[in-house]
mmCIF file of C-alpha atoms in Angstrom:
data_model
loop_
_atom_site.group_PDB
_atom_site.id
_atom_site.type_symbol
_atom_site.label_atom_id
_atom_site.label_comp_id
_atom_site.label_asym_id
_atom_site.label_seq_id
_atom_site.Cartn_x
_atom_site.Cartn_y
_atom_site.Cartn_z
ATOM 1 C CA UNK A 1 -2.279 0.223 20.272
ATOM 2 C CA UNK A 2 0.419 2.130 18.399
ATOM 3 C CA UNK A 3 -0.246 -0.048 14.988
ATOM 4 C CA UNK A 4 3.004 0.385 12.967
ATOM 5 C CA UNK A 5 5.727 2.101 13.800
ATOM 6 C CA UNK A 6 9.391 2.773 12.048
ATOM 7 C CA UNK A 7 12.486 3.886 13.185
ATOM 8 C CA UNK A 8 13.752 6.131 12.134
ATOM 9 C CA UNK A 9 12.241 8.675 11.073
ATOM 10 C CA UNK A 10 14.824 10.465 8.920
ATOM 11 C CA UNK A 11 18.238 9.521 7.971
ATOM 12 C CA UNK A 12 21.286 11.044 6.041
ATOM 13 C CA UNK A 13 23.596 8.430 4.482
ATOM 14 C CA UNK A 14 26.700 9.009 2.502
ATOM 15 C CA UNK A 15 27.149 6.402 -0.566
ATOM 16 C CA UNK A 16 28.120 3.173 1.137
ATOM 17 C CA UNK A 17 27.549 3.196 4.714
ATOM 18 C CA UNK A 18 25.061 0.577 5.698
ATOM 19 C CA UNK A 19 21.609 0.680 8.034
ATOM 20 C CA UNK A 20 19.029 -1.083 9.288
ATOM 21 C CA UNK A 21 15.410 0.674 9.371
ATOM 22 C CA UNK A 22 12.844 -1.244 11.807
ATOM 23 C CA UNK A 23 9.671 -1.678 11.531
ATOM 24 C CA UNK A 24 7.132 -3.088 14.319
ATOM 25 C CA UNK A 25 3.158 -3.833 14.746
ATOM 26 C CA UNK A 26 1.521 -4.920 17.874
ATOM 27 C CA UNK A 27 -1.762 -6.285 16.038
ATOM 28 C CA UNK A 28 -0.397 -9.870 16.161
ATOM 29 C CA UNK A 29 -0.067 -9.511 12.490
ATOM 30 C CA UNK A 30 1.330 -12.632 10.396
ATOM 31 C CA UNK A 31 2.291 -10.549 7.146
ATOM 32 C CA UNK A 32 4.667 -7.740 7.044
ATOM 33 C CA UNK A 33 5.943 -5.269 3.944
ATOM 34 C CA UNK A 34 8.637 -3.009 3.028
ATOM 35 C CA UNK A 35 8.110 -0.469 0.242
ATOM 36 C CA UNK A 36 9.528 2.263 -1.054
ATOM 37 C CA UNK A 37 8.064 5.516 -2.851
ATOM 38 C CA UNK A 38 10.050 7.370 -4.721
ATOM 39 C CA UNK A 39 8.924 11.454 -5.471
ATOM 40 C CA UNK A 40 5.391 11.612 -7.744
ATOM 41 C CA UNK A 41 5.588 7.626 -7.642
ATOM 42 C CA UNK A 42 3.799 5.059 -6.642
ATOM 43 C CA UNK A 43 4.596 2.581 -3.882
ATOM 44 C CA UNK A 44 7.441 -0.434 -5.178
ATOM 45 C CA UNK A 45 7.703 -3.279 -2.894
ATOM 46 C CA UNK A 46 11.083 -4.384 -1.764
ATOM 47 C CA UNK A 47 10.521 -7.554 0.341
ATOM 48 C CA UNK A 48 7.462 -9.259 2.371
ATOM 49 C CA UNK A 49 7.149 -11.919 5.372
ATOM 50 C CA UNK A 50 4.644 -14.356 5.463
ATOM 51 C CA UNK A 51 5.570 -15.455 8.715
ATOM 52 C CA UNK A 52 8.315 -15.488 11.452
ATOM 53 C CA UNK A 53 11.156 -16.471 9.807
ATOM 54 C CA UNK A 54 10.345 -16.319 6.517
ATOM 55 C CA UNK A 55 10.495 -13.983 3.836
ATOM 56 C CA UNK A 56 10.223 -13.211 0.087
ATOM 57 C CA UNK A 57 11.396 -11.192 -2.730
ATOM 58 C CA UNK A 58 9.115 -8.448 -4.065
ATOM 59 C CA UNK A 59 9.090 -6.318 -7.301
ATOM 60 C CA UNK A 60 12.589 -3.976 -6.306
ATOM 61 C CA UNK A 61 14.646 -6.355 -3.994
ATOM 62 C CA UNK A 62 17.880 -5.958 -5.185
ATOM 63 C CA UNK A 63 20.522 -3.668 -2.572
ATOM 64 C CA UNK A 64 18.588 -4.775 0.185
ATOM 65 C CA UNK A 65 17.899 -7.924 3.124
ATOM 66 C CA UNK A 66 15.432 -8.261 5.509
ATOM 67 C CA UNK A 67 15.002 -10.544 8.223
ATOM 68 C CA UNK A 68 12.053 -11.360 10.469
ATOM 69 C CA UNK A 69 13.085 -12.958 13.739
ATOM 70 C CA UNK A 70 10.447 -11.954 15.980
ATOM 71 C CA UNK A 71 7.012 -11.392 14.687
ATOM 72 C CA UNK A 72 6.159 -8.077 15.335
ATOM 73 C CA UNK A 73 9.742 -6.731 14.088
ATOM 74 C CA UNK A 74 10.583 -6.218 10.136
ATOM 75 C CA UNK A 75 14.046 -5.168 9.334
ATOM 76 C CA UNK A 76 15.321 -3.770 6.385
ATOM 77 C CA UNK A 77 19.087 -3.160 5.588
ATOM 78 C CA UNK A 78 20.845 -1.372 3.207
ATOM 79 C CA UNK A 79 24.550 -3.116 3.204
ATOM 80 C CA UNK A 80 25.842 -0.348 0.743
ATOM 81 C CA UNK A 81 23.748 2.677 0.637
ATOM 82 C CA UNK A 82 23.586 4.234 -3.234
ATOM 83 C CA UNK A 83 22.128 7.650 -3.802
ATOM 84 C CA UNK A 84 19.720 5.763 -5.610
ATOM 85 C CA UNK A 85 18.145 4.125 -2.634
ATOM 86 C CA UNK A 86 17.348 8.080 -1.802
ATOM 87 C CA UNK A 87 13.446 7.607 -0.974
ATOM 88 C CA UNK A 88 10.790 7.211 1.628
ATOM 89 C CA UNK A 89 10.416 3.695 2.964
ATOM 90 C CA UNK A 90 6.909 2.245 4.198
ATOM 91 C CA UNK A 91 6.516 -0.544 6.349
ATOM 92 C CA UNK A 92 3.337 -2.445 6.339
ATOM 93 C CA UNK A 93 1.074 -5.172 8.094
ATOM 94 C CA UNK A 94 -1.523 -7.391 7.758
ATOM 95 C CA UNK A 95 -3.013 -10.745 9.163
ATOM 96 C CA UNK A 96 -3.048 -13.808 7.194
ATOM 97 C CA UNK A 97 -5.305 -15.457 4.516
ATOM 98 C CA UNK A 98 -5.385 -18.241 6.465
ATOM 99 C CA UNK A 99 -7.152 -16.283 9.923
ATOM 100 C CA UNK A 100 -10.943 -16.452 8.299
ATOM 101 C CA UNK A 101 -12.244 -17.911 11.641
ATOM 102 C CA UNK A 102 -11.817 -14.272 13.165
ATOM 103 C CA UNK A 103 -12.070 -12.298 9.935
ATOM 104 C CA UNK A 104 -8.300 -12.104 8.267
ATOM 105 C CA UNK A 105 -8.055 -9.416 5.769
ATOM 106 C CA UNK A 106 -4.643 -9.640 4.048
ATOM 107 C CA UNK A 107 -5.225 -7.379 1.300
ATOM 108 C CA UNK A 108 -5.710 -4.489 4.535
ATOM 109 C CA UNK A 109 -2.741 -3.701 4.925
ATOM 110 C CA UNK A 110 -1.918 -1.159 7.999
ATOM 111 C CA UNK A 111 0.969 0.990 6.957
ATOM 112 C CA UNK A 112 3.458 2.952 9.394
ATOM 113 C CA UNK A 113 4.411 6.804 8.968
ATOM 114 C CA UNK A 114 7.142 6.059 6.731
ATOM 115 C CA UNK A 115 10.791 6.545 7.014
ATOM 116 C CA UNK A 116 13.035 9.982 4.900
ATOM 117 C CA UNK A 117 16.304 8.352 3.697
ATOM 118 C CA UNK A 118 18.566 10.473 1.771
ATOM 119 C CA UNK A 119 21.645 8.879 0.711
ATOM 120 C CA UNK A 120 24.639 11.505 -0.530
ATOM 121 C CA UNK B 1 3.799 -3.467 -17.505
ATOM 122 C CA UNK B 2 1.307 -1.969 -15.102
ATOM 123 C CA UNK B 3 -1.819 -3.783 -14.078
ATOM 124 C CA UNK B 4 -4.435 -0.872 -13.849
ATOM 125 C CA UNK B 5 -5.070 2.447 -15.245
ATOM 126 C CA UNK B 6 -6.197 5.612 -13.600
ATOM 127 C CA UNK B 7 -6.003 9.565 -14.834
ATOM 128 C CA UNK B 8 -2.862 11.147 -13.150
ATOM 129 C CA UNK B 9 -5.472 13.935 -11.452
ATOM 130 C CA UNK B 10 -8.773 14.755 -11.297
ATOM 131 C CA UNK B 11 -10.876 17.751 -9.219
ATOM 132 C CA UNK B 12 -13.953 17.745 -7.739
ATOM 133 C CA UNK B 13 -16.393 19.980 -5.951
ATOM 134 C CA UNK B 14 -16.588 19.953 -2.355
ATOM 135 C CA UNK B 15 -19.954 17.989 -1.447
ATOM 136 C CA UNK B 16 -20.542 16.524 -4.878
ATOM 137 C CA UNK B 17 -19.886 12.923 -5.527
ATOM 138 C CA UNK B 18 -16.188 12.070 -7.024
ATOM 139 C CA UNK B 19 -16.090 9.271 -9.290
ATOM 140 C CA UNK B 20 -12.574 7.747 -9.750
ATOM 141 C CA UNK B 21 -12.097 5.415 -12.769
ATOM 142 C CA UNK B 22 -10.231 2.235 -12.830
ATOM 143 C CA UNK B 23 -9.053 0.670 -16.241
ATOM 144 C CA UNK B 24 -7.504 -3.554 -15.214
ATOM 145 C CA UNK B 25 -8.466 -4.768 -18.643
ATOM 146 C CA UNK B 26 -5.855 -8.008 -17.374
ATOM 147 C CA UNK B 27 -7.669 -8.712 -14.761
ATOM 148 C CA UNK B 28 -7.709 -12.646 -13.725
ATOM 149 C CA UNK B 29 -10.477 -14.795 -12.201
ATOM 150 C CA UNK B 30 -9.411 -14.800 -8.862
ATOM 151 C CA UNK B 31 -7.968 -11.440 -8.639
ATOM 152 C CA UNK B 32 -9.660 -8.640 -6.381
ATOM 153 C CA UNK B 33 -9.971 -4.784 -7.105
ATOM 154 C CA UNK B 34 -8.540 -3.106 -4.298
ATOM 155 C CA UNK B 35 -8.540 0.217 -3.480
ATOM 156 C CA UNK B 36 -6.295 2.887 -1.570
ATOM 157 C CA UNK B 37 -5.917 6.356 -0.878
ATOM 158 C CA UNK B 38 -2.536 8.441 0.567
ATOM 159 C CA UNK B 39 -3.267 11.679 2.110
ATOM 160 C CA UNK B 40 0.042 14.184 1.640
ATOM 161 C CA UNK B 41 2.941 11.793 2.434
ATOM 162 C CA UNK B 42 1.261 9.437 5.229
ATOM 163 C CA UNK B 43 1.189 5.758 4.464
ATOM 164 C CA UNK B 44 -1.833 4.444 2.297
ATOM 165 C CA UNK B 45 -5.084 3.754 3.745
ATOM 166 C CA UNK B 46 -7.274 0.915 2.606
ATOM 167 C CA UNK B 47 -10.736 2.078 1.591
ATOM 168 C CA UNK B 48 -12.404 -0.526 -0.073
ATOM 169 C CA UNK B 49 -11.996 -3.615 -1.954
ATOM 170 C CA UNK B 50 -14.317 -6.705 -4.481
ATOM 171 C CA UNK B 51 -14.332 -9.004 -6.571
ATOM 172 C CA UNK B 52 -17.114 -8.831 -9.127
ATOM 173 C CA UNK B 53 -19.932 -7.437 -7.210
ATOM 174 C CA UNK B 54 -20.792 -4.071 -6.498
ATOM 175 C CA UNK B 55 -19.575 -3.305 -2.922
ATOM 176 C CA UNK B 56 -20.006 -0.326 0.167
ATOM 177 C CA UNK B 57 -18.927 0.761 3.130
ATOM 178 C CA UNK B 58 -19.040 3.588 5.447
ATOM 179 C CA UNK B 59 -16.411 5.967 3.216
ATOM 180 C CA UNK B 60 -17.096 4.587 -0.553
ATOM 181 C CA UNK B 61 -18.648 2.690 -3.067
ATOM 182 C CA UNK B 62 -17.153 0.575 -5.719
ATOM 183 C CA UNK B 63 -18.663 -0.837 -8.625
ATOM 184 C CA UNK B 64 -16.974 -2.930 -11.062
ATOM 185 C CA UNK B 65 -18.394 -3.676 -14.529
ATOM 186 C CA UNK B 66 -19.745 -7.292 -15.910
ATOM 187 C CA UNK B 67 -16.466 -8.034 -17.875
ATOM 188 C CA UNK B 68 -14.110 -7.309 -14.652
ATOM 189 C CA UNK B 69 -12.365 -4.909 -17.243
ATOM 190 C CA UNK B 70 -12.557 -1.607 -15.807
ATOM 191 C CA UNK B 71 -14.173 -0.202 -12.084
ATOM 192 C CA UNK B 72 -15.007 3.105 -10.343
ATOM 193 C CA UNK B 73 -14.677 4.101 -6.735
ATOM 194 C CA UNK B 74 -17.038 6.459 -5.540
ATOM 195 C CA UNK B 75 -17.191 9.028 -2.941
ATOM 196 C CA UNK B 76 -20.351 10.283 -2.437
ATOM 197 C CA UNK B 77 -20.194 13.157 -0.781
ATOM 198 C CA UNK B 78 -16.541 14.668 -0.984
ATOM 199 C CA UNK B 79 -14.595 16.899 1.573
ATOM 200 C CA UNK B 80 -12.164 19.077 1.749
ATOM 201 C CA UNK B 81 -9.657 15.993 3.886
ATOM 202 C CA UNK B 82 -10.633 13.533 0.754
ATOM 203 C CA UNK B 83 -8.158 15.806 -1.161
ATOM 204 C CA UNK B 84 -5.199 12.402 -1.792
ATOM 205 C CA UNK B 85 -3.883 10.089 -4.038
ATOM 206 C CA UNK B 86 -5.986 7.370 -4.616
ATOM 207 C CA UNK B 87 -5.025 3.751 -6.025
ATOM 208 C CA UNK B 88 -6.433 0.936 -7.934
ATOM 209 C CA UNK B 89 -5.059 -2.337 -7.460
ATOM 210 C CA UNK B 90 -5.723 -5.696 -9.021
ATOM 211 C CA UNK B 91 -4.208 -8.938 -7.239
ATOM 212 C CA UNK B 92 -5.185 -11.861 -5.159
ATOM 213 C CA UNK B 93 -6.956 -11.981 -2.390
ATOM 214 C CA UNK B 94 -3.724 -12.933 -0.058
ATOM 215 C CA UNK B 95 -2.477 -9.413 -0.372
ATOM 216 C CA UNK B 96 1.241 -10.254 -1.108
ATOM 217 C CA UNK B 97 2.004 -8.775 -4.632
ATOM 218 C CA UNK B 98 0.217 -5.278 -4.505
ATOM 219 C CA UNK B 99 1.247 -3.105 -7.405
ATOM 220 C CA UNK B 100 0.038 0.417 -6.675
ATOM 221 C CA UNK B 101 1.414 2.435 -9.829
ATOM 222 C CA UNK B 102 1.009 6.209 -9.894
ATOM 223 C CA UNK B 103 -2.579 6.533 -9.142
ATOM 224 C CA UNK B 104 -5.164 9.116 -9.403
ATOM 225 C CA UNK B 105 -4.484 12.869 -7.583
ATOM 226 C CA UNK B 106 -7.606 14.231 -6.373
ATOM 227 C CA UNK B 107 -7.954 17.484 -5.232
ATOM 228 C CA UNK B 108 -11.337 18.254 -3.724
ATOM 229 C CA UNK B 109 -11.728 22.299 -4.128
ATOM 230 C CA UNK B 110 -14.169 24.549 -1.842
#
């Protein structure tokens, strides 16, 4: 099991180029984040899937789109980078509130190494 | 407006018990007190998590006071890889709107 993993792992943008970070679980995992932590902050989150197909705005959306085609895959994308998108990005996963026959814990979330973006 | 409280940074002795305070005066009915901890600049790890009772597991304790207003996670033993930034957060039990703020910095010292 490799849990969560993100690609990449570091990345230099200059102001306006575009990307796409991916993020991928094999737990069979129903919910999937994106967050971003800024230096001394705390964790903001950008956007969240409750489900193939679906996703939601969270507390910093704005500058970004995700989609969520395949269940274990997450993507993020920056359509014009800003140097104030400059952060470190966390993917996370979790099962569903709805899995209590075999124990779903939402509020664990598992969270991958994180990805360095610098935008110049 | 952030939903919990903690002091930016505490210290505590290697092998003594560190008690981290929680302050989610807002707190509603349904709403859990969760709790996380990042270690240098991994992701956050989910330690331990309840509602109004007191709770344990195998790396802390929580207990949460009558009122809901306020908690305290407790490790009872602390080591040296304990040393992280730990957070408090209040939301439902589905997990979708975490708000971790700045949390507490604890540095666990020889």
């Amino acid at each position: 099991n490799a849990g969560v993993t993100q690609t990449p792992k570091f990345r230099v943008l200059k102001t306006g180029q575009s990307m796409t970070l991916l993020c991928a679980q094999d737990m069979n995992h129903e919910y999937m984040y994106w967050y971003r932590q800024d230096p001394g902050m705390g964790l903001r989150l950008i956007h969240y899937s409750v489900g193939e197909g679906t996703t939601a705005k969270g507390e910093v959306p704005d500058g970004y789109n995700v989609s969520r085609l395949k269940k274990q895959n997450f993507l993020l994308g920056l359509e014009s980078a800003a140097p104030s998108q400059t952060s470190v990005y966390f993917c996370a996963s979790s099962y569903s509130s709805t899995r209590t026959a075999s124990g779903g814990r939402p509020y664990e979330q598992y969270f991958g190494p994180g990805t360095r973006l610098t935008v110049t | 407006d952030a939903k919990t409280t903690q002091p930016t940074s505490m210290d505590c002795a290697e092998g003594r018990a560190a008690n981290l305070p929680c302050n989610h005066s807002t707190i509603s009915g349904n709403e859990y007190v969760y709790w996380y901890r990042q270690i240098h600049s991994q992701g956050p790890q989910y330690i331990i998590h309840g509602l109004k009772n007191n709770e344990t597991n195998e790396m802390a304790s929580l207990i949460i006071t009558e009122d809901r207003k306020s908690s305290t996670l407790i490790l009872p033993h602390a080591t040296l890889r304990d040393t992280a930034v730990y957070y408090c957060i209040s939301g439902p039990p589905t997990g979708n709107q975490f708000y971790f703020g700045t949390g507490t910095s604890l540095t666990v010292i020889p």
